[in-house]
Amino acid sequence: MTPEFALYAVLGAPVLQALLVMLVPKPPGLRDLIHIGFSLLGAIAAAYLVSAVAHHETARIVLAQPLPNVDLAFTIDPLGAMMAAVLNGLGVLHAVHAAGVARAKQERAPARLLAFIALAMAGVTAVAFSANLFSLFVAYQALALAAFPLVAHRGDEEARPAARAFLATLLASSIGLFLPAMIWTYAIAGALDFRAGGMLAGRVDALTANILLVLYVMGIAMAAIPPMHRWLPASSNGPFPALVAIQALAVLPAGGIGVLKVVTFVFGPGMGEAALASQLLIVLVGIGMIVAALIALSKQDIRERLAYSCMAQSLAAVMGALLSLQPGSFAAAGLFAAALQILALACAAATLLMAAGTTAAITGRTTVADYAGLGRVMPWTFAGFAIASASMIGMPPFAGAWAKLWLITAAAGSGLVWAAGLAAAAAILTFTHLGPLAANALAARAPTDAFKRPDGASILLAAPVILGSGGYIVFARAGRSARGLLVADLDRGGGPMSEQRKTPPPRSGVTGVLFVFCLAALIAGLAFDLAGGVRVRFWIGDQPGGRRCRWRGPSFCSWCLPGRPRALCWGDGIESQKGRRWKLTLNPGFGADHRRVADPGDAAHGAFADDRCVSARGVLAAARSRVRRGWRDGADGTAGRSVQTR
Amino acid sequence: MNGAYLDLVRAHAPLLMIVAPLVGAALTLVSGLARLSWVVACIVGGVAAVIGIDFALAVFSAAPPAIAEVGVAIYVDGIGAFAGALMALTLTFVLVAAGATLKEAGASAAPFNVALLLCAAAGWIGALMARDLAAVFVAVETAWLAAVGLTAVNAVQARAPLNGALRMLSLGGVGAALMLLGIGLLGRAAGSFEIDALPLAHISMPSVAGAGAALVLLGLAVKAGVAPLHAWSAAALGRSSGVVSFGVGVLAVLGALSVMTRVSAYTITAPELGAAISAALAGLGAVSVIVGSVQAVGSTNLLRLAAYAGVSQAGCVLLSVALGSPAGFAAALMQLVAFAAAGLALYGGAAAGRVQALDRLDGYAQRAPLASAAITAGALSLMGAPLTIGFLGRWRLVEAGVGAGWWWAAGLVIIASLSGVFYGGRLIERMYFRRANAAYEGEGGLWRAALAPALLAAIVGIAIGVAPNALLRAAAAASQLLTGLAT
């Protein structure tokens, strides 16, 4: 395998994967096999590229020349290879998990969901390997368009406006801000190819540099810099596999990678001309981190909480990149902090969201109040959740800790101690919205509901979370070699990194105090709440009026379409009452791949005349009818959807 | 023997590009039968397109062809050759695409429809090849009256298109009067009506000449639907049938913009007129971009949305021309190609399912996936998405504008693209992420093939966006060939 071939493979495999998944939506086993297999192929190719970069090999492919002197080109460099390897590696776990969730939750149009996840992975990989600003812009736009169907996947009244907001924010900012900046850069530099040391270095005055920096950073809205962050909470309406792709593996990391590439290859580290704008942006980003973490604390829906939490982490990566523009010898520390933060964010967010997805698929719970004690019945899943939370918070020895350590080091080293303070405050606030949640899930009394499996999840759902959380430890150990690889890339043009490489970050001072504080707060909080009562409470309120009961029984499910085989499946579900509203959640049995259909003559039968045309409304109506009739015995496992009836 | 005939055809190519559609129009009227007339028209359009493309390729090659003297005042320049070939090719696409909707106004009207389409195309191509301004005027009015007739003939099921035809007639009449007056003033001041003499003419009365040129361009701007002179476009296109959408929304507007580009290229290079014409075109283009973009964003009708998006695109063409440089003219030609491709894709996708109101697009992708793909490609091109010809055209405009210090033009292009994100994104969202609320009303069976031109236009738009070198070279050569080939 040559590096060029591997580059084609890592970019092309997800596209081929998407096409095949769309072409072969059934049987689900084959569809999932294709999805996982091609994800694995992409990850192997990305890993090979890391090896190639480590051996100083180069590769560049040109797909088209859409403009004179401007290629649609991709090249390997250490930064891109490292990002692609980690993201595609996590992508394999996500592929397994997405297949499991699609089965367990009986997602609508699973083939479309998986296909656009694959396309989103292709988009972020293209962003990572882009060889020039134009390719970055194209990959960015392609990624926005590929992720748009993920947000709109449910197609309901909530998803559509969210999807519109998602697309409008991302495309409008890129066309309104990024594109003018790119044109301006082209007018100044006469080319768009990335250059180590910066395309604009020595070519622009301070005013131009500052304006361009603002245009670029705000134009890359995928980094979720306020006020361009509107797309991120909007994307929370998507199904969990889509959320993992958007917030952990593709869109949000692409924003960080984009900012990092622009700062490194367009401006160049230590570019003093842009110092003013970079400081103003650091203020904005720092305040944004704190506000995002506070908003996350106020959110009771786990998806919204994690969205704002991810936003805070992504802003930390942007802060690191911006710190590298400050004059001085700590530019490399900022760049490395940004790169490490992106990778840590991807690992942590993917694990958290996959764990939340597993929980939702098995228990139907999506509010943080419902997480209490779930760790007792889903220990593996919530062990992963806790480790990911710790990494997100910045607790050693996990990957997030080192990223924050470098970030604070870079800020303090650049003379911006207040920026270090903002980062530290954001880390503490992250602790407040994730730490108690994880602790509550693990330490509180187990819920009375019983689950089908000891862990409550199939292997497809549980394994990716466990392996994802294991990634932090591996990554933390590999941090030193990763640093060497990344700094080598960022330092190709010479400059301050060479010095920085020799200088290890300080292990004491402000950083140490902050980590000790975080750790002490966690221990004190846990001790206080455990000693105060049976349930860990912190800031999590109890669900008012909630009452759960369990329904379980054998379900004889059949395919009512002519010529289809009959199958025996098992159903499981939960009924609950909240005030005057009944909630019925049916979870399909393990091994059941398609929508189940009721026996002929059943009230739901008509809704399944054609499984492709079946509407959620029809399923809800059928299930509602069952509830009205006092249905309890569970003659079949109808849907795997949440039904609310008055 | 065949080679001799081919040489003969090539020597008379400009004339044949004008005459062939006119002869075809007569034949279709004689044929009387709806489908037969359509087949004849398609063949004639195909022949004109082949001749036009072959001629354009020859013109832009190293050894330009010799053109036979036929006693007709034909003057071929780069813009005329490029835009003439584009018009002929677009005519063929339009004729094929209109096949499925030809009988909407009744079978007896079908021969008239195709005849009027052919006459309109002949008129615009004639205006692109005409030597003097009077001939340009006659050709433009021929084409315009054919477009008005086309709109009126198809105003059977609703009154709105008839109102549109009336507006076209009245506003077009005003435009014709302005144009005629302008030609008179320009000819008086420049001492000649010949278009190729303008750049080198000794203009004794620059103010009169400037006013004349402005009036000529104003008359053409009315016909091109440039804002704020586009009052006819929404009325004529909003509830029109497929054949009117293609014939007026694509062919007529493309023709008028092409002629405007050609006339502007000669007047703007005249030293006494250049600055004033440039300012006028830039102002008109800026207004058109803004007004068209705003109206497109607010549209609730797909055909009107496409019309307003065309207004915005026309503004970009005028901005390109206003630069007055070969780079600007090349950018204008690229944008004309982008307009044709996007228009064919959008109107073709809409005509396939008889879609007019935007809410009829809900779930359209499930009912008509290929038509939805065409609309998507058109929308992406209009929003200036990378790797589409729309992006390429706008990039060339921005590049030329920035080179000339016109940063505000780049800002206007960004506005056009941003508005494209909103209205294009809305189309995509409706087609792919909403549940269908109406049955598919398009043609079935073989007539589904009428969607082929729209799909082909969409594919060409993307293919050129990915590999544009050949087209860029042709546009660059055309923009530098203002001196003409032969008479």
PDB file of C-alpha atoms in Angstrom, chain B residues 281-414:
ATOM      1  CA  LEU B 281     -24.323  48.766 -15.468  1.00  0.00           C
ATOM      2  CA  ALA B 282     -22.775  48.432 -12.042  1.00  0.00           C
ATOM      3  CA  GLY B 283     -25.660  50.270 -10.424  1.00  0.00           C
ATOM      4  CA  LEU B 284     -28.231  48.263 -12.299  1.00  0.00           C
ATOM      5  CA  GLY B 285     -26.405  45.039 -11.452  1.00  0.00           C
ATOM      6  CA  ALA B 286     -26.162  45.885  -7.774  1.00  0.00           C
ATOM      7  CA  VAL B 287     -29.858  46.695  -7.538  1.00  0.00           C
ATOM      8  CA  SER B 288     -30.710  43.544  -9.410  1.00  0.00           C
ATOM      9  CA  VAL B 289     -28.619  41.346  -7.132  1.00  0.00           C
ATOM     10  CA  ILE B 290     -30.160  42.794  -3.987  1.00  0.00           C
ATOM     11  CA  VAL B 291     -33.761  42.971  -5.172  1.00  0.00           C
ATOM     12  CA  GLY B 292     -33.654  39.558  -6.826  1.00  0.00           C
ATOM     13  CA  SER B 293     -32.103  37.953  -3.769  1.00  0.00           C
ATOM     14  CA  VAL B 294     -34.598  39.445  -1.365  1.00  0.00           C
ATOM     15  CA  GLN B 295     -37.564  38.532  -3.535  1.00  0.00           C
ATOM     16  CA  ALA B 296     -36.277  34.993  -4.052  1.00  0.00           C
ATOM     17  CA  VAL B 297     -35.940  34.476  -0.319  1.00  0.00           C
ATOM     18  CA  GLY B 298     -39.507  35.635   0.197  1.00  0.00           C
ATOM     19  CA  SER B 299     -41.059  33.587  -2.595  1.00  0.00           C
ATOM     20  CA  THR B 300     -43.611  30.908  -1.908  1.00  0.00           C
ATOM     21  CA  ASN B 301     -43.832  29.800  -5.501  1.00  0.00           C
ATOM     22  CA  LEU B 302     -41.073  27.734  -7.052  1.00  0.00           C
ATOM     23  CA  LEU B 303     -41.376  29.291 -10.490  1.00  0.00           C
ATOM     24  CA  ARG B 304     -41.296  32.799  -9.073  1.00  0.00           C
ATOM     25  CA  LEU B 305     -38.384  31.829  -6.890  1.00  0.00           C
ATOM     26  CA  ALA B 306     -36.506  30.632  -9.947  1.00  0.00           C
ATOM     27  CA  ALA B 307     -37.409  33.831 -11.776  1.00  0.00           C
ATOM     28  CA  TYR B 308     -36.162  36.025  -8.963  1.00  0.00           C
ATOM     29  CA  ALA B 309     -33.031  33.941  -8.593  1.00  0.00           C
ATOM     30  CA  GLY B 310     -32.535  34.606 -12.288  1.00  0.00           C
ATOM     31  CA  VAL B 311     -32.873  38.324 -11.596  1.00  0.00           C
ATOM     32  CA  SER B 312     -30.133  38.047  -9.013  1.00  0.00           C
ATOM     33  CA  GLN B 313     -27.980  36.076 -11.426  1.00  0.00           C
ATOM     34  CA  ALA B 314     -28.613  38.682 -14.118  1.00  0.00           C
ATOM     35  CA  GLY B 315     -27.295  41.263 -11.701  1.00  0.00           C
ATOM     36  CA  CYS B 316     -24.089  39.278 -11.376  1.00  0.00           C
ATOM     37  CA  VAL B 317     -23.782  39.199 -15.168  1.00  0.00           C
ATOM     38  CA  LEU B 318     -24.158  42.961 -15.345  1.00  0.00           C
ATOM     39  CA  LEU B 319     -21.592  43.463 -12.609  1.00  0.00           C
ATOM     40  CA  SER B 320     -19.171  41.348 -14.577  1.00  0.00           C
ATOM     41  CA  VAL B 321     -19.786  43.305 -17.755  1.00  0.00           C
ATOM     42  CA  ALA B 322     -19.497  46.583 -15.890  1.00  0.00           C
ATOM     43  CA  LEU B 323     -15.872  45.807 -15.164  1.00  0.00           C
ATOM     44  CA  GLY B 324     -15.226  46.469 -18.842  1.00  0.00           C
ATOM     45  CA  SER B 325     -12.236  44.177 -18.995  1.00  0.00           C
ATOM     46  CA  PRO B 326     -11.695  40.889 -20.816  1.00  0.00           C
ATOM     47  CA  ALA B 327     -11.709  39.191 -17.428  1.00  0.00           C
ATOM     48  CA  GLY B 328     -15.085  40.747 -16.719  1.00  0.00           C
ATOM     49  CA  PHE B 329     -16.524  39.687 -20.061  1.00  0.00           C
ATOM     50  CA  ALA B 330     -15.228  36.165 -19.524  1.00  0.00           C
ATOM     51  CA  ALA B 331     -16.842  36.110 -16.097  1.00  0.00           C
ATOM     52  CA  ALA B 332     -20.105  37.281 -17.658  1.00  0.00           C
ATOM     53  CA  LEU B 333     -19.989  34.469 -20.212  1.00  0.00           C
ATOM     54  CA  MET B 334     -19.336  31.927 -17.477  1.00  0.00           C
ATOM     55  CA  GLN B 335     -22.303  33.264 -15.566  1.00  0.00           C
ATOM     56  CA  LEU B 336     -24.475  32.988 -18.629  1.00  0.00           C
ATOM     57  CA  VAL B 337     -23.617  29.295 -18.837  1.00  0.00           C
ATOM     58  CA  ALA B 338     -24.313  28.952 -15.128  1.00  0.00           C
ATOM     59  CA  PHE B 339     -27.657  30.696 -15.533  1.00  0.00           C
ATOM     60  CA  ALA B 340     -28.659  28.416 -18.408  1.00  0.00           C
ATOM     61  CA  ALA B 341     -27.699  25.267 -16.523  1.00  0.00           C
ATOM     62  CA  ALA B 342     -29.391  26.291 -13.288  1.00  0.00           C
ATOM     63  CA  GLY B 343     -32.500  27.535 -15.066  1.00  0.00           C
ATOM     64  CA  LEU B 344     -32.899  24.348 -17.063  1.00  0.00           C
ATOM     65  CA  ALA B 345     -32.389  22.227 -13.973  1.00  0.00           C
ATOM     66  CA  LEU B 346     -34.804  24.198 -11.807  1.00  0.00           C
ATOM     67  CA  TYR B 347     -37.571  24.699 -14.354  1.00  0.00           C
ATOM     68  CA  GLY B 348     -37.096  21.169 -15.678  1.00  0.00           C
ATOM     69  CA  GLY B 349     -37.382  19.656 -12.228  1.00  0.00           C
ATOM     70  CA  ALA B 350     -40.480  21.725 -11.523  1.00  0.00           C
ATOM     71  CA  ALA B 351     -42.107  20.959 -14.853  1.00  0.00           C
ATOM     72  CA  ALA B 352     -41.599  17.223 -14.407  1.00  0.00           C
ATOM     73  CA  GLY B 353     -44.093  17.163 -11.540  1.00  0.00           C
ATOM     74  CA  ARG B 354     -46.159  20.248 -12.447  1.00  0.00           C
ATOM     75  CA  VAL B 355     -44.918  21.925  -9.294  1.00  0.00           C
ATOM     76  CA  GLN B 356     -45.619  25.605  -8.806  1.00  0.00           C
ATOM     77  CA  ALA B 357     -46.293  26.374  -5.140  1.00  0.00           C
ATOM     78  CA  LEU B 358     -43.440  25.577  -2.794  1.00  0.00           C
ATOM     79  CA  ASP B 359     -45.554  23.385  -0.544  1.00  0.00           C
ATOM     80  CA  ARG B 360     -46.059  21.040  -3.467  1.00  0.00           C
ATOM     81  CA  LEU B 361     -42.363  20.269  -3.165  1.00  0.00           C
ATOM     82  CA  ASP B 362     -42.909  18.536   0.174  1.00  0.00           C
ATOM     83  CA  GLY B 363     -41.658  14.999  -0.124  1.00  0.00           C
ATOM     84  CA  TYR B 364     -40.927  15.551  -3.801  1.00  0.00           C
ATOM     85  CA  ALA B 365     -37.789  13.432  -3.587  1.00  0.00           C
ATOM     86  CA  GLN B 366     -39.846  10.345  -2.838  1.00  0.00           C
ATOM     87  CA  ARG B 367     -42.200  10.920  -5.739  1.00  0.00           C
ATOM     88  CA  ALA B 368     -39.719  12.187  -8.292  1.00  0.00           C
ATOM     89  CA  PRO B 369     -36.149  11.518  -7.211  1.00  0.00           C
ATOM     90  CA  LEU B 370     -34.530  12.495 -10.482  1.00  0.00           C
ATOM     91  CA  ALA B 371     -36.459  15.736 -10.761  1.00  0.00           C
ATOM     92  CA  SER B 372     -35.505  16.498  -7.177  1.00  0.00           C
ATOM     93  CA  ALA B 373     -31.885  15.818  -7.985  1.00  0.00           C
ATOM     94  CA  ALA B 374     -32.088  18.300 -10.845  1.00  0.00           C
ATOM     95  CA  ILE B 375     -33.654  20.953  -8.633  1.00  0.00           C
ATOM     96  CA  THR B 376     -31.034  20.298  -5.983  1.00  0.00           C
ATOM     97  CA  ALA B 377     -28.218  20.749  -8.459  1.00  0.00           C
ATOM     98  CA  GLY B 378     -29.795  23.950  -9.730  1.00  0.00           C
ATOM     99  CA  ALA B 379     -30.242  25.275  -6.221  1.00  0.00           C
ATOM    100  CA  LEU B 380     -26.666  24.425  -5.292  1.00  0.00           C
ATOM    101  CA  SER B 381     -25.417  26.213  -8.364  1.00  0.00           C
ATOM    102  CA  LEU B 382     -27.489  29.282  -7.563  1.00  0.00           C
ATOM    103  CA  MET B 383     -26.183  29.375  -4.017  1.00  0.00           C
ATOM    104  CA  GLY B 384     -22.667  29.193  -5.400  1.00  0.00           C
ATOM    105  CA  ALA B 385     -21.734  25.908  -3.788  1.00  0.00           C
ATOM    106  CA  PRO B 386     -18.184  24.825  -4.618  1.00  0.00           C
ATOM    107  CA  LEU B 387     -17.671  22.435  -7.510  1.00  0.00           C
ATOM    108  CA  THR B 388     -20.676  23.804  -9.342  1.00  0.00           C
ATOM    109  CA  ILE B 389     -20.605  26.154 -12.272  1.00  0.00           C
ATOM    110  CA  GLY B 390     -22.370  28.776 -10.170  1.00  0.00           C
ATOM    111  CA  PHE B 391     -19.381  28.938  -7.862  1.00  0.00           C
ATOM    112  CA  LEU B 392     -17.027  29.132 -10.797  1.00  0.00           C
ATOM    113  CA  GLY B 393     -18.887  32.042 -12.400  1.00  0.00           C
ATOM    114  CA  ARG B 394     -19.020  33.997  -9.188  1.00  0.00           C
ATOM    115  CA  TRP B 395     -15.416  33.265  -8.378  1.00  0.00           C
ATOM    116  CA  ARG B 396     -14.393  34.656 -11.752  1.00  0.00           C
ATOM    117  CA  LEU B 397     -16.454  37.758 -11.081  1.00  0.00           C
ATOM    118  CA  VAL B 398     -14.909  38.231  -7.669  1.00  0.00           C
ATOM    119  CA  GLU B 399     -11.443  37.626  -9.034  1.00  0.00           C
ATOM    120  CA  ALA B 400     -11.956  40.190 -11.786  1.00  0.00           C
ATOM    121  CA  GLY B 401     -13.641  42.590  -9.376  1.00  0.00           C
ATOM    122  CA  VAL B 402     -10.921  42.377  -6.775  1.00  0.00           C
ATOM    123  CA  GLY B 403      -8.342  42.827  -9.509  1.00  0.00           C
ATOM    124  CA  ALA B 404     -10.090  46.063 -10.466  1.00  0.00           C
ATOM    125  CA  GLY B 405     -10.458  47.179  -6.868  1.00  0.00           C
ATOM    126  CA  TRP B 406     -14.207  46.584  -6.833  1.00  0.00           C
ATOM    127  CA  TRP B 407     -14.441  45.014  -3.412  1.00  0.00           C
ATOM    128  CA  TRP B 408     -18.067  45.947  -3.121  1.00  0.00           C
ATOM    129  CA  ALA B 409     -18.796  43.702  -6.098  1.00  0.00           C
ATOM    130  CA  ALA B 410     -17.376  40.814  -4.106  1.00  0.00           C
ATOM    131  CA  GLY B 411     -19.714  41.806  -1.297  1.00  0.00           C
ATOM    132  CA  LEU B 412     -22.691  41.695  -3.644  1.00  0.00           C
ATOM    133  CA  VAL B 413     -21.684  38.271  -4.856  1.00  0.00           C
ATOM    134  CA  ILE B 414     -21.572  37.134  -1.260  1.00  0.00           C
TER     135      ILE B 414
END
